[in-house]
mmCIF file of C-alpha atoms in Angstrom:
data_model
loop_
_atom_site.group_PDB
_atom_site.id
_atom_site.type_symbol
_atom_site.label_atom_id
_atom_site.label_comp_id
_atom_site.label_asym_id
_atom_site.label_seq_id
_atom_site.Cartn_x
_atom_site.Cartn_y
_atom_site.Cartn_z
ATOM 1 C CA MET S 1 -120.697 78.707 -73.718
ATOM 2 C CA PHE S 2 -119.078 81.708 -75.305
ATOM 3 C CA GLN S 3 -115.329 82.076 -74.162
ATOM 4 C CA LYS S 4 -113.653 85.378 -74.524
ATOM 5 C CA PRO S 5 -110.523 84.777 -76.657
ATOM 6 C CA SER S 6 -106.959 85.228 -75.181
ATOM 7 C CA LEU S 7 -105.232 88.015 -76.780
ATOM 8 C CA THR S 8 -101.618 86.711 -76.919
ATOM 9 C CA ALA S 9 -98.572 87.339 -79.086
ATOM 10 C CA SER S 10 -99.397 84.243 -81.157
ATOM 11 C CA ALA S 11 -103.238 85.395 -81.850
ATOM 12 C CA ILE S 12 -104.243 85.532 -85.402
ATOM 13 C CA VAL S 13 -106.429 88.463 -86.077
ATOM 14 C CA THR S 14 -108.089 87.939 -89.658
ATOM 15 C CA LYS S 15 -108.808 90.705 -92.089
ATOM 16 C CA GLY S 16 -112.375 90.311 -91.586
ATOM 17 C CA SER S 17 -111.884 90.668 -87.833
ATOM 18 C CA LEU S 18 -110.176 93.889 -88.456
ATOM 19 C CA LEU S 19 -112.800 95.238 -90.720
ATOM 20 C CA THR S 20 -115.212 94.371 -88.034
ATOM 21 C CA LEU S 21 -113.211 96.227 -85.373
ATOM 22 C CA GLY S 22 -112.754 99.014 -87.657
ATOM 23 C CA THR S 23 -116.639 99.097 -88.320
ATOM 24 C CA LEU S 24 -117.417 99.032 -84.968
ATOM 25 C CA GLY S 25 -115.023 101.905 -84.046
ATOM 26 C CA ILE S 26 -116.564 104.188 -86.804
ATOM 27 C CA ALA S 27 -119.862 103.131 -85.417
ATOM 28 C CA LEU S 28 -119.244 104.226 -82.150
ATOM 29 C CA MET S 29 -117.806 107.493 -83.188
ATOM 30 C CA TRP S 30 -120.910 108.434 -85.178
ATOM 31 C CA ASN S 31 -123.203 107.704 -82.539
ATOM 32 C CA ALA S 32 -121.312 109.641 -80.069
ATOM 33 C CA SER S 33 -121.242 112.610 -82.456
ATOM 34 C CA ALA S 34 -124.948 112.008 -83.311
ATOM 35 C CA THR S 35 -125.840 112.189 -79.623
ATOM 36 C CA ALA S 36 -123.863 115.171 -79.056
ATOM 37 C CA ALA S 37 -125.536 116.871 -82.094
ATOM 38 C CA GLY S 38 -128.973 115.713 -80.673
ATOM 39 C CA ASP S 39 -128.146 117.375 -77.247
ATOM 40 C CA ALA S 40 -127.256 120.732 -79.251
ATOM 41 C CA ALA S 41 -130.311 120.643 -81.013
ATOM 42 C CA ASP S 42 -132.582 120.288 -77.770
ATOM 43 C CA TYR S 43 -130.210 122.820 -75.922
ATOM 44 C CA PRO S 44 -131.226 124.166 -73.468
ATOM 45 C CA SER S 45 -133.471 121.490 -72.037
ATOM 46 C CA LYS S 46 -133.946 123.213 -68.826
ATOM 47 C CA PRO S 47 -133.270 126.750 -67.326
ATOM 48 C CA LEU S 48 -129.902 128.058 -67.328
ATOM 49 C CA GLN S 49 -127.541 129.271 -64.343
ATOM 50 C CA PHE S 50 -125.340 132.162 -64.111
ATOM 51 C CA LEU S 51 -122.753 131.921 -61.736
ATOM 52 C CA VAL S 52 -121.020 135.206 -61.323
ATOM 53 C CA ALA S 53 -117.730 135.131 -59.847
ATOM 54 C CA ALA S 54 -118.173 138.382 -57.958
ATOM 55 C CA GLY S 55 -120.331 140.425 -55.641
ATOM 56 C CA ALA S 56 -123.587 142.270 -56.482
ATOM 57 C CA GLY S 57 -123.315 145.585 -58.228
ATOM 58 C CA GLY S 58 -120.037 145.227 -59.729
ATOM 59 C CA GLY S 59 -118.960 145.155 -63.490
ATOM 60 C CA THR S 60 -119.006 141.330 -63.619
ATOM 61 C CA ASP S 61 -122.451 141.205 -61.958
ATOM 62 C CA ASN S 62 -123.753 144.142 -64.056
ATOM 63 C CA PHE S 63 -122.654 142.194 -67.190
ATOM 64 C CA ALA S 64 -124.244 139.008 -66.454
ATOM 65 C CA ARG S 65 -127.483 140.794 -65.758
ATOM 66 C CA THR S 66 -127.767 142.735 -68.747
ATOM 67 C CA VAL S 67 -127.060 139.584 -70.729
ATOM 68 C CA LYS S 68 -129.684 137.647 -68.802
ATOM 69 C CA PRO S 69 -132.816 138.895 -70.462
ATOM 70 C CA MET S 70 -131.423 138.966 -73.852
ATOM 71 C CA LEU S 71 -130.032 135.304 -73.792
ATOM 72 C CA GLU S 72 -133.557 134.288 -72.197
ATOM 73 C CA GLU S 73 -135.217 135.819 -75.501
ATOM 74 C CA THR S 74 -132.599 134.362 -77.720
ATOM 75 C CA LEU S 75 -132.715 130.683 -76.284
ATOM 76 C CA ASP S 76 -136.578 130.914 -75.042
ATOM 77 C CA THR S 77 -135.580 129.772 -71.479
ATOM 78 C CA ARG S 78 -135.318 131.039 -67.909
ATOM 79 C CA VAL S 79 -132.056 132.125 -66.194
ATOM 80 C CA THR S 80 -131.101 132.400 -62.566
ATOM 81 C CA VAL S 81 -128.085 134.642 -61.532
ATOM 82 C CA ILE S 82 -126.259 133.380 -58.599
ATOM 83 C CA ASN S 83 -123.347 135.688 -57.083
ATOM 84 C CA LEU S 84 -120.402 133.574 -55.479
ATOM 85 C CA PRO S 85 -117.672 136.316 -54.795
ATOM 86 C CA SER S 86 -115.858 134.274 -52.158
ATOM 87 C CA ALA S 87 -112.047 133.464 -52.484
ATOM 88 C CA SER S 88 -111.903 136.196 -55.475
ATOM 89 C CA GLY S 89 -114.757 133.916 -57.385
ATOM 90 C CA ALA S 90 -112.761 130.621 -57.040
ATOM 91 C CA ILE S 91 -115.989 129.294 -55.573
ATOM 92 C CA ALA S 92 -117.866 129.933 -58.910
ATOM 93 C CA HIS S 93 -115.236 128.577 -61.142
ATOM 94 C CA GLN S 94 -115.065 125.267 -58.742
ATOM 95 C CA ARG S 95 -118.656 124.909 -59.019
ATOM 96 C CA THR S 96 -118.914 125.396 -62.945
ATOM 97 C CA ALA S 97 -115.954 122.845 -63.078
ATOM 98 C CA ASN S 98 -117.792 120.292 -61.126
ATOM 99 C CA SER S 99 -121.175 120.930 -62.745
ATOM 100 C CA ASP S 100 -122.935 118.690 -65.387
ATOM 101 C CA ALA S 101 -121.330 119.138 -68.569
ATOM 102 C CA ASP S 102 -124.285 119.863 -70.620
ATOM 103 C CA GLY S 103 -124.147 123.779 -70.934
ATOM 104 C CA HIS S 104 -126.534 124.650 -68.614
ATOM 105 C CA THR S 105 -124.207 126.404 -65.629
ATOM 106 C CA LEU S 106 -122.405 129.134 -67.242
ATOM 107 C CA ASP S 107 -119.471 130.973 -65.243
ATOM 108 C CA PHE S 108 -119.272 134.821 -65.476
ATOM 109 C CA ALA S 109 -115.822 135.910 -64.732
ATOM 110 C CA SER S 110 -113.345 138.558 -65.147
ATOM 111 C CA SER S 111 -109.643 138.601 -65.571
ATOM 112 C CA THR S 112 -109.421 137.783 -61.757
ATOM 113 C CA LEU S 113 -109.962 134.290 -62.981
ATOM 114 C CA VAL S 114 -106.576 134.405 -64.606
ATOM 115 C CA THR S 115 -104.555 136.665 -62.192
ATOM 116 C CA SER S 116 -105.728 134.603 -59.213
ATOM 117 C CA LEU S 117 -104.481 131.568 -61.292
ATOM 118 C CA ALA S 118 -101.214 132.899 -62.198
ATOM 119 C CA ALA S 119 -100.714 134.022 -58.276
ATOM 120 C CA GLY S 120 -101.516 130.116 -57.290
ATOM 121 C CA GLN S 121 -104.912 131.318 -55.490
ATOM 122 C CA ASN S 122 -107.115 129.777 -57.869
ATOM 123 C CA PRO S 123 -107.698 125.800 -57.834
ATOM 124 C CA THR S 124 -109.617 125.549 -60.915
ATOM 125 C CA GLY S 125 -107.135 125.340 -63.986
ATOM 126 C CA LEU S 126 -108.048 126.781 -67.485
ATOM 127 C CA ASP S 127 -108.011 122.828 -68.510
ATOM 128 C CA GLU S 128 -111.226 122.674 -66.322
ATOM 129 C CA LEU S 129 -113.307 125.068 -68.111
ATOM 130 C CA THR S 130 -114.099 126.019 -71.790
ATOM 131 C CA PRO S 131 -114.328 129.823 -72.747
ATOM 132 C CA VAL S 132 -117.310 130.386 -74.525
ATOM 133 C CA ALA S 133 -116.840 134.029 -75.310
ATOM 134 C CA ARG S 134 -115.273 137.132 -74.180
ATOM 135 C CA PHE S 135 -117.596 140.186 -74.087
ATOM 136 C CA GLN S 136 -115.684 142.786 -72.797
ATOM 137 C CA SER S 137 -112.277 144.339 -72.914
ATOM 138 C CA ASP S 138 -112.331 147.196 -70.280
ATOM 139 C CA VAL S 139 -109.850 149.801 -70.411
ATOM 140 C CA MET S 140 -107.643 150.248 -67.477
ATOM 141 C CA THR S 141 -106.646 153.937 -65.835
ATOM 142 C CA LEU S 142 -104.542 155.602 -63.408
ATOM 143 C CA ILE S 143 -106.988 157.468 -61.148
ATOM 144 C CA VAL S 144 -105.907 160.121 -58.747
ATOM 145 C CA ASN S 145 -107.179 163.129 -56.600
ATOM 146 C CA PRO S 146 -106.931 166.154 -58.872
ATOM 147 C CA GLU S 147 -106.281 168.500 -55.847
ATOM 148 C CA LYS S 148 -102.919 166.435 -55.518
ATOM 149 C CA TYR S 149 -102.275 165.750 -58.865
ATOM 150 C CA PRO S 150 -103.791 167.776 -61.809
ATOM 151 C CA ASP S 151 -102.292 165.956 -64.584
ATOM 152 C CA LEU S 152 -99.913 163.045 -65.302
ATOM 153 C CA GLU S 153 -96.886 165.145 -65.607
ATOM 154 C CA SER S 154 -97.326 166.351 -62.028
ATOM 155 C CA PHE S 155 -97.893 162.671 -60.793
ATOM 156 C CA LEU S 156 -94.529 161.517 -62.806
ATOM 157 C CA THR S 157 -92.406 164.360 -61.410
ATOM 158 C CA HIS S 158 -93.306 163.383 -57.642
ATOM 159 C CA ALA S 159 -92.832 159.835 -58.407
ATOM 160 C CA LYS S 160 -89.255 160.522 -59.910
ATOM 161 C CA GLU S 161 -88.399 163.017 -57.152
ATOM 162 C CA ASN S 162 -89.467 160.861 -54.373
ATOM 163 C CA PRO S 163 -88.708 157.157 -54.852
ATOM 164 C CA GLY S 164 -90.556 154.811 -52.685
ATOM 165 C CA GLU S 165 -93.101 157.005 -51.509
ATOM 166 C CA VAL S 166 -95.628 156.894 -53.955
ATOM 167 C CA ILE S 167 -98.388 154.514 -52.903
ATOM 168 C CA ILE S 168 -101.059 153.130 -55.559
ATOM 169 C CA GLY S 169 -104.165 151.214 -54.155
ATOM 170 C CA GLY S 170 -106.357 148.322 -55.558
ATOM 171 C CA THR S 171 -108.433 145.525 -54.934
ATOM 172 C CA HIS S 172 -106.595 142.356 -53.194
ATOM 173 C CA ALA S 173 -102.931 141.387 -54.176
ATOM 174 C CA ALA S 174 -103.842 139.269 -57.402
ATOM 175 C CA SER S 175 -106.305 141.458 -59.034
ATOM 176 C CA PRO S 176 -106.325 143.025 -62.591
ATOM 177 C CA ASP S 177 -105.645 146.367 -60.552
ATOM 178 C CA ARG S 178 -102.356 144.944 -59.276
ATOM 179 C CA MET S 179 -101.207 143.446 -62.885
ATOM 180 C CA ALA S 180 -101.868 146.742 -64.317
ATOM 181 C CA PHE S 181 -99.576 148.452 -61.331
ATOM 182 C CA LEU S 182 -96.934 145.758 -61.896
ATOM 183 C CA SER S 183 -96.987 146.385 -65.982
ATOM 184 C CA PHE S 184 -96.855 150.124 -65.422
ATOM 185 C CA GLN S 185 -94.059 149.856 -62.911
ATOM 186 C CA GLU S 186 -92.051 147.714 -65.331
ATOM 187 C CA ALA S 187 -92.518 149.769 -67.995
ATOM 188 C CA SER S 188 -91.943 153.238 -66.338
ATOM 189 C CA GLY S 189 -89.378 152.220 -64.285
ATOM 190 C CA LEU S 190 -90.703 154.324 -61.455
ATOM 191 C CA ASP S 191 -90.270 153.118 -57.514
ATOM 192 C CA ILE S 192 -93.743 152.980 -56.347
ATOM 193 C CA ASN S 193 -95.759 150.766 -54.103
ATOM 194 C CA PHE S 194 -99.096 148.851 -53.890
ATOM 195 C CA ILE S 195 -101.169 148.249 -51.010
ATOM 196 C CA PRO S 196 -104.047 145.789 -51.513
ATOM 197 C CA TYR S 197 -107.549 146.470 -49.971
ATOM 198 C CA ASP S 198 -110.496 144.153 -49.642
ATOM 199 C CA GLU S 199 -113.175 146.319 -51.737
ATOM 200 C CA GLU S 200 -113.219 149.123 -54.159
ATOM 201 C CA GLY S 201 -114.758 151.497 -51.889
ATOM 202 C CA SER S 202 -111.959 151.474 -49.533
ATOM 203 C CA VAL S 203 -109.218 152.293 -52.062
ATOM 204 C CA ALA S 204 -111.434 155.245 -53.521
ATOM 205 C CA ALA S 205 -111.788 156.422 -49.991
ATOM 206 C CA ASN S 206 -108.024 156.288 -49.460
ATOM 207 C CA VAL S 207 -107.272 158.089 -52.448
ATOM 208 C CA MET S 208 -110.052 160.830 -51.740
ATOM 209 C CA GLY S 209 -108.478 161.271 -48.401
ATOM 210 C CA GLY S 210 -104.968 161.643 -49.319
ATOM 211 C CA ASN S 211 -103.788 158.462 -47.612
ATOM 212 C CA ILE S 212 -102.531 156.915 -51.025
ATOM 213 C CA ASP S 213 -101.635 158.552 -54.275
ATOM 214 C CA GLY S 214 -104.040 156.956 -56.615
ATOM 215 C CA LEU S 215 -105.424 153.597 -57.834
ATOM 216 C CA PHE S 216 -105.680 151.674 -61.060
ATOM 217 C CA GLY S 217 -109.125 151.058 -62.014
ATOM 218 C CA GLU S 218 -111.584 150.831 -65.078
ATOM 219 C CA ILE S 219 -112.604 154.063 -66.935
ATOM 220 C CA SER S 220 -116.487 153.067 -66.294
ATOM 221 C CA SER S 221 -115.666 152.724 -62.396
ATOM 222 C CA ALA S 222 -114.379 156.375 -62.548
ATOM 223 C CA LEU S 223 -117.281 158.083 -63.795
ATOM 224 C CA SER S 224 -119.419 159.107 -60.740
ATOM 225 C CA TYR S 225 -116.093 160.223 -59.018
ATOM 226 C CA MET S 226 -115.392 162.438 -62.288
ATOM 227 C CA GLU S 227 -118.657 163.913 -62.074
ATOM 228 C CA SER S 228 -118.427 165.130 -58.406
ATOM 229 C CA GLY S 229 -114.982 166.172 -58.912
ATOM 230 C CA ALA S 230 -113.540 163.946 -56.419
ATOM 231 C CA MET S 231 -111.357 161.804 -58.544
ATOM 232 C CA MET S 232 -110.010 161.933 -61.899
ATOM 233 C CA PRO S 233 -108.031 159.740 -64.509
ATOM 234 C CA ILE S 234 -104.794 161.035 -65.431
ATOM 235 C CA MET S 235 -103.755 158.242 -67.897
ATOM 236 C CA VAL S 236 -105.536 155.555 -69.870
ATOM 237 C CA PHE S 237 -103.964 152.269 -71.188
ATOM 238 C CA ALA S 238 -104.750 152.673 -74.654
ATOM 239 C CA ASP S 239 -103.146 153.064 -78.149
ATOM 240 C CA GLU S 240 -105.522 156.297 -78.743
ATOM 241 C CA ARG S 241 -107.169 158.740 -76.639
ATOM 242 C CA LEU S 242 -110.664 157.846 -75.934
ATOM 243 C CA GLU S 243 -113.258 159.508 -77.818
ATOM 244 C CA ASN S 244 -115.279 160.769 -74.519
ATOM 245 C CA PHE S 245 -111.965 161.808 -72.601
ATOM 246 C CA PRO S 246 -109.897 163.303 -75.369
ATOM 247 C CA ASP S 247 -107.620 165.342 -72.479
ATOM 248 C CA ILE S 248 -106.274 162.383 -70.771
ATOM 249 C CA PRO S 249 -103.068 160.765 -72.133
ATOM 250 C CA THR S 250 -102.290 157.401 -73.084
ATOM 251 C CA THR S 251 -99.790 154.950 -72.026
ATOM 252 C CA VAL S 252 -98.699 154.401 -75.608
ATOM 253 C CA GLU S 253 -98.150 157.986 -76.514
ATOM 254 C CA ASN S 254 -95.724 158.309 -73.439
ATOM 255 C CA GLY S 255 -93.775 155.382 -74.781
ATOM 256 C CA TRP S 256 -95.310 152.402 -72.771
ATOM 257 C CA ASP S 257 -96.793 149.695 -74.734
ATOM 258 C CA LEU S 258 -99.592 148.794 -72.322
ATOM 259 C CA THR S 259 -102.981 148.289 -73.461
ATOM 260 C CA ASP S 260 -104.267 145.694 -70.901
ATOM 261 C CA GLY S 261 -107.634 146.056 -69.287
ATOM 262 C CA ASN S 262 -110.185 143.908 -67.428
ATOM 263 C CA GLU S 263 -111.525 141.199 -69.486
ATOM 264 C CA ARG S 264 -115.045 139.657 -69.033
ATOM 265 C CA GLY S 265 -116.453 136.551 -70.316
ATOM 266 C CA ILE S 266 -118.407 133.297 -70.227
ATOM 267 C CA PHE S 267 -117.363 129.681 -69.289
ATOM 268 C CA VAL S 268 -118.552 126.295 -69.033
ATOM 269 C CA ASN S 269 -117.569 122.655 -68.005
ATOM 270 C CA ALA S 270 -114.537 121.751 -69.778
ATOM 271 C CA ASP S 271 -116.025 118.516 -70.845
ATOM 272 C CA THR S 272 -119.248 120.197 -72.186
ATOM 273 C CA PRO S 273 -119.709 118.887 -75.879
ATOM 274 C CA ALA S 274 -118.210 120.860 -78.746
ATOM 275 C CA ALA S 275 -121.607 121.249 -80.434
ATOM 276 C CA ILE S 276 -123.216 122.725 -77.270
ATOM 277 C CA VAL S 277 -120.609 125.128 -76.773
ATOM 278 C CA ASP S 278 -120.689 125.985 -80.486
ATOM 279 C CA ARG S 279 -124.555 126.328 -80.029
ATOM 280 C CA LEU S 280 -124.336 128.653 -76.834
ATOM 281 C CA GLU S 281 -121.670 130.749 -78.516
ATOM 282 C CA ALA S 282 -123.668 131.456 -81.527
ATOM 283 C CA ALA S 283 -126.521 132.621 -79.038
ATOM 284 C CA LEU S 284 -124.298 134.778 -77.125
ATOM 285 C CA LYS S 285 -122.844 136.436 -80.499
ATOM 286 C CA GLU S 286 -126.397 137.268 -81.260
ATOM 287 C CA VAL S 287 -126.777 138.777 -78.001
ATOM 288 C CA TYR S 288 -123.460 140.649 -78.230
ATOM 289 C CA ASP S 289 -124.393 142.223 -81.597
ATOM 290 C CA SER S 290 -127.829 143.174 -80.670
ATOM 291 C CA ASP S 291 -128.805 147.168 -80.416
ATOM 292 C CA ALA S 292 -129.551 146.556 -76.871
ATOM 293 C CA TYR S 293 -126.411 145.260 -75.782
ATOM 294 C CA GLN S 294 -124.471 147.504 -77.729
ATOM 295 C CA SER S 295 -126.221 150.542 -76.227
ATOM 296 C CA TYR S 296 -125.176 149.285 -72.852
ATOM 297 C CA GLU S 297 -121.696 149.080 -73.790
ATOM 298 C CA GLU S 298 -121.795 152.663 -74.894
ATOM 299 C CA LYS S 299 -123.633 153.711 -72.145
ATOM 300 C CA VAL S 300 -121.038 152.705 -69.519
ATOM 301 C CA ASN S 301 -118.030 153.408 -71.633
ATOM 302 C CA LEU S 302 -117.151 149.837 -72.530
ATOM 303 C CA HIS S 303 -117.261 150.365 -76.202
ATOM 304 C CA TYR S 304 -113.791 151.680 -76.807
ATOM 305 C CA ARG S 305 -112.380 148.433 -77.413
ATOM 306 C CA GLU S 306 -113.590 145.458 -79.225
ATOM 307 C CA GLY S 307 -114.961 142.911 -76.802
ATOM 308 C CA TRP S 308 -115.790 139.688 -78.562
ATOM 309 C CA LEU S 309 -113.821 136.897 -79.077
ATOM 310 C CA GLY S 310 -114.972 133.476 -79.711
ATOM 311 C CA SER S 311 -114.212 130.151 -78.108
ATOM 312 C CA ASP S 312 -111.025 129.459 -79.559
ATOM 313 C CA ALA S 313 -109.701 133.024 -79.758
ATOM 314 C CA TYR S 314 -110.546 133.787 -76.123
ATOM 315 C CA ARG S 315 -108.439 130.436 -74.924
ATOM 316 C CA GLU S 316 -105.312 131.810 -76.657
ATOM 317 C CA LYS S 317 -105.893 135.464 -75.126
ATOM 318 C CA LEU S 318 -106.426 133.714 -71.454
ATOM 319 C CA GLU S 319 -103.051 131.670 -72.285
ATOM 320 C CA GLU S 320 -101.258 134.656 -72.862
ATOM 321 C CA ASN S 321 -102.528 136.739 -70.105
ATOM 322 C CA TYR S 322 -101.681 133.820 -67.870
ATOM 323 C CA GLU S 323 -97.934 133.816 -68.965
ATOM 324 C CA LEU S 324 -97.960 137.741 -68.848
ATOM 325 C CA TYR S 325 -99.128 137.881 -65.404
ATOM 326 C CA LYS S 326 -97.313 134.964 -64.004
ATOM 327 C CA ARG S 327 -93.922 136.701 -65.314
ATOM 328 C CA LEU S 328 -95.021 139.748 -63.630
ATOM 329 C CA LEU S 329 -95.680 138.119 -60.425
ATOM 330 C CA GLU S 330 -92.403 136.475 -60.272
ATOM 331 C CA ASN S 331 -90.597 139.398 -60.710
ATOM 332 C CA THR S 332 -91.807 141.234 -57.555
#
């Protein structure tokens, strides 16, 4: 009968034993790599699931539904889109972190993932998700009722002459809107206030109704209001003026080094094999570079800044954003 040897301080390990153990370790590592490579070669082996950390009709939802048919064609598979807006999208992040680590559950998220994490409102950390790619870096803007503020100069003059009275609205207290507000407040030194609302429609209604002085939002979200004349951007968070909006001044030309915006990207379970992440990243890059996707970006004014970041670069950017947002929130 075989008796398991006792590993004591006096145990003698021969050179042959070391070679045997070393060979076994190499074999196990090779088998694990081969398995991961095999999984990637067969990926996807079943339909994909897009968990959208936002409600239907918003920027993140439109992003996911635009990518859906393109990725279906690229990977020759089917995709189901599920909206999970509850808790600022935290439910989508939790379900992704708890899903099978096989790359078949994709989390479509905006910067709210990081802003809510910095605010302590998101239980899913960056260590529980692997970023696959960033697709969008939307431009943030200060939007007002033009009847009240025809330009940035009039807004700034009013804010300086009436400290504490100017009110900016945005969606919830841990949103990219509020991070833009906090960044602008810090850089400009203005004594202004922020009121959070449950949804974008309520913020816009209060700006148009004169109850608040403005809102921070994406340029794409202001287009319909600009066409009707109900609201207009008076400042964009950018280095240079936007091609389609040359009359709108930028933060940088006013001396504020603010170019932050709402980013959108795709995540999977943190334990997903690297070979599968690489396969998915390559497929998404093919989608991003396609004429169809680039046309979509230009149509909705998402083309002003390069959106694409691969997995490693996106992780670095997320970590930088987390530290920035955490600092801004701690100083409030």
